[in-house]
CSV table of C-alpha atoms in Angstrom, one decimal:
chain,number,residue,atom,x,y,z
H,1,MET,CA,100.8,107.3,202.1
H,2,LYS,CA,103.6,106.6,200.2
H,3,HIS,CA,101.7,104.9,197.3
H,4,VAL,CA,99.4,107.5,197.1
H,5,MET,CA,102.7,109.5,196.4
H,6,ILE,CA,103.3,108.3,193.4
H,7,TRP,CA,99.9,108.8,192.2
H,8,ILE,CA,100.3,112.3,192.6
H,9,PHE,CA,103.3,112.9,190.3
H,10,ILE,CA,101.6,110.4,187.8
H,11,THR,CA,98.7,112.8,187.5
H,12,LEU,CA,100.7,115.6,187.7
H,13,THR,CA,102.6,114.6,184.6
H,14,ILE,CA,99.9,113.7,182.9
H,15,MET,CA,98.3,117.5,183.5
H,16,LEU,CA,101.4,118.8,182.7
H,17,ILE,CA,101.9,117.0,179.8
H,18,ALA,CA,98.4,117.9,179.2
H,19,SER,CA,98.7,121.6,179.3
H,20,LEU,CA,101.7,121.6,176.3
H,21,TYR,CA,98.7,121.6,173.7
H,22,PRO,CA,97.8,125.6,174.5
H,23,LEU,CA,101.6,125.9,175.0
H,24,LYS,CA,102.2,124.7,171.3
H,25,LYS,CA,99.8,127.7,170.2
H,26,LYS,CA,102.4,130.2,172.0
H,27,MET,CA,106.0,128.1,171.7
H,28,ASN,CA,107.1,126.4,169.0
H,29,GLY,CA,106.8,122.4,169.2
H,30,LEU,CA,110.6,122.1,168.4
H,31,THR,CA,111.3,124.8,171.4
H,32,ILE,CA,109.3,122.6,173.7
H,33,ILE,CA,110.7,119.0,173.1
H,34,GLY,CA,114.1,120.9,172.8
H,35,CYS,CA,113.6,122.4,176.9
H,36,PHE,CA,111.9,119.1,177.6
H,37,MET,CA,114.7,116.9,176.8
H,38,PHE,CA,117.5,119.3,178.2
H,39,SER,CA,115.9,120.5,181.1
H,40,ASN,CA,115.2,116.8,181.8
H,41,ILE,CA,119.3,115.7,181.3
H,42,MET,CA,120.4,118.5,183.5
H,43,ILE,CA,117.8,117.5,185.8
H,44,GLU,CA,118.9,113.9,185.8
H,45,LEU,CA,122.8,114.2,185.3
H,46,SER,CA,122.6,116.7,188.3
H,47,GLY,CA,120.8,114.4,190.6
H,48,ILE,CA,123.0,111.5,189.6
H,49,ILE,CA,126.3,113.4,190.2
H,50,ILE,CA,124.9,114.9,193.6
H,51,SER,CA,123.2,111.3,194.6
H,52,ILE,CA,125.3,108.3,193.6
H,53,ASN,CA,128.8,110.3,192.7
H,54,LEU,CA,129.4,112.2,195.7
H,55,GLU,CA,126.7,110.8,198.0
H,56,LEU,CA,125.1,113.6,199.4
H,57,THR,CA,121.6,112.6,199.5
H,58,LYS,CA,120.6,108.9,199.7
H,59,THR,CA,117.3,107.3,198.5
H,60,PRO,CA,115.8,104.5,201.0
H,61,ASN,CA,116.2,101.1,199.4
H,62,GLU,CA,112.7,100.9,197.9
H,63,SER,CA,110.8,100.8,195.1
H,64,ILE,CA,108.4,103.1,195.4
H,65,SER,CA,110.6,105.5,196.7
H,66,LEU,CA,112.6,104.9,193.6
H,67,TRP,CA,109.5,105.3,190.6
H,68,THR,CA,108.1,108.5,192.8
H,69,GLN,CA,111.8,110.3,192.4
H,70,LYS,CA,112.2,109.2,189.3
H,71,ILE,CA,108.6,110.6,188.0
H,72,ALA,CA,109.2,113.5,189.4
H,73,SER,CA,112.5,114.3,187.6
H,74,ILE,CA,111.8,112.5,184.5
H,75,GLY,CA,108.4,113.7,184.0
H,76,THR,CA,107.3,116.7,186.1
H,77,LYS,CA,110.5,118.4,186.9
H,78,PRO,CA,111.1,119.0,183.5
H,79,LEU,CA,107.3,119.9,182.4
H,80,ILE,CA,107.5,122.6,185.0
H,81,ILE,CA,111.0,124.2,183.5
H,82,VAL,CA,109.2,124.3,180.0
H,83,TRP,CA,106.7,126.3,181.4
H,84,LEU,CA,109.2,128.6,183.6
H,85,ILE,CA,110.8,128.8,180.2
H,86,TYR,CA,107.9,130.1,178.6
H,87,PHE,CA,107.1,132.6,181.3
H,88,ILE,CA,110.7,134.1,181.0
H,89,PHE,CA,110.9,134.4,176.7
H,90,ALA,CA,107.5,136.1,177.5
H,91,ASN,CA,106.6,139.6,176.7
H,92,ILE,CA,106.5,140.4,180.6
H,93,LYS,CA,108.1,143.3,182.7
H,94,ILE,CA,111.6,141.7,184.5
H,95,ILE,CA,110.3,142.2,187.9
H,96,TYR,CA,107.4,139.7,187.4
H,97,LYS,CA,109.9,137.2,185.2
H,98,LEU,CA,112.1,137.2,188.4
H,99,PHE,CA,109.4,136.6,190.8
H,100,ILE,CA,108.2,133.5,188.8
H,101,VAL,CA,111.6,132.5,188.7
H,102,LEU,CA,111.8,132.4,192.5
H,103,LEU,CA,108.3,131.0,192.5
H,104,PHE,CA,109.4,127.9,190.4
H,105,ILE,CA,112.3,127.0,192.6
H,106,VAL,CA,110.9,127.1,195.6
H,107,VAL,CA,108.5,124.5,194.0
H,108,LEU,CA,110.9,122.4,192.6
H,109,VAL,CA,112.8,122.4,196.0
H,110,SER,CA,109.5,121.9,197.5
H,111,PHE,CA,109.1,118.5,196.1
H,112,GLU,CA,112.4,117.5,197.6
H,113,LEU,CA,111.3,118.7,201.2
H,114,LEU,CA,108.3,116.1,200.5
H,115,PHE,CA,110.4,113.3,199.3
H,116,ILE,CA,112.3,114.1,203.1
H,117,LYS,CA,109.0,114.7,204.9
H,118,VAL,CA,107.4,111.6,203.6
H,119,GLY,CA,111.0,109.6,203.6
H,120,PHE,CA,111.6,109.4,200.1
H,121,LEU,CA,115.0,111.2,200.3
H,122,ILE,CA,117.2,111.8,202.9
H,123,PHE,CA,119.5,115.0,202.8
H,124,GLU,CA,123.1,114.2,204.0
H,125,ASN,CA,125.5,116.8,203.1
H,126,TRP,CA,122.8,118.7,201.1
H,127,ASN,CA,120.4,121.1,202.1
H,128,THR,CA,118.1,123.2,200.4
H,129,PHE,CA,120.7,125.9,199.8
H,130,TYR,CA,122.3,124.1,197.7
H,131,GLU,CA,119.2,121.9,195.7
H,132,SER,CA,118.0,126.0,195.4
H,133,LEU,CA,121.5,127.1,193.8
H,134,ARG,CA,121.0,123.6,191.4
H,135,TYR,CA,118.0,124.6,190.1
H,136,LEU,CA,119.0,128.0,189.4
H,137,LEU,CA,121.9,126.5,187.3
H,138,ILE,CA,119.5,124.3,185.6
H,139,ILE,CA,117.4,127.0,184.8
H,140,ILE,CA,120.6,129.0,183.7
H,141,LEU,CA,121.5,126.2,181.2
H,142,THR,CA,118.1,125.7,180.2
H,143,VAL,CA,117.5,129.5,179.6
H,144,ILE,CA,120.9,129.4,177.4
H,145,TYR,CA,120.4,126.1,175.2
H,146,VAL,CA,116.6,127.3,174.1
H,147,ARG,CA,117.8,130.6,173.3
H,148,ASN,CA,120.5,128.9,170.7
H,149,LEU,CA,118.3,126.3,170.0
H,150,GLU,CA,115.5,129.0,168.6
H,151,LYS,CA,118.7,131.1,167.0
H,152,MET,CA,119.6,127.7,164.9
H,153,MET,CA,116.3,127.3,164.4
H,154,LYS,CA,115.9,130.5,162.6
H,155,LYS,CA,118.9,130.1,160.8
H,156,GLU,CA,118.2,127.2,159.7
H,157,MET,CA,114.7,127.8,158.0
H,158,MET,CA,115.7,130.8,156.7
H,159,ILE,CA,115.3,130.7,152.5
H,160,PRO,CA,117.2,132.3,150.8
H,161,SER,CA,115.9,134.7,148.0
């Protein structure tokens, strides 16, 4: 079962990478890259703080656990957040945006619950509520970053007349 999990996350990450091609037609390529990189950094940094520095979660000492979690945190989760940012900035009603944000948070936290179920992760003094707050904070910071990135790109690309 554990070896199947790594292939599931590799496949999911490849499919999400492929999904960026149609997204590029709707969203600026630099914004996609910036959003991916920023959310990747935030996910990794918060994961390191929670796991290594605060010791609120533990990972069993086996390489399959580590690699599956790394594929998810470096590839799958940031790509999911890129799609979430697209929906947040899309021209849809605020209630739908809130529902989409909630749905995406549930998906991201579900990965952690799956890791617990399979034995890749152990919550010591951590729980799903904290994990939900972690992803909500990452999403908020990513939205702020992307908004500022787009403002800077518009300012820098403006050609004086």
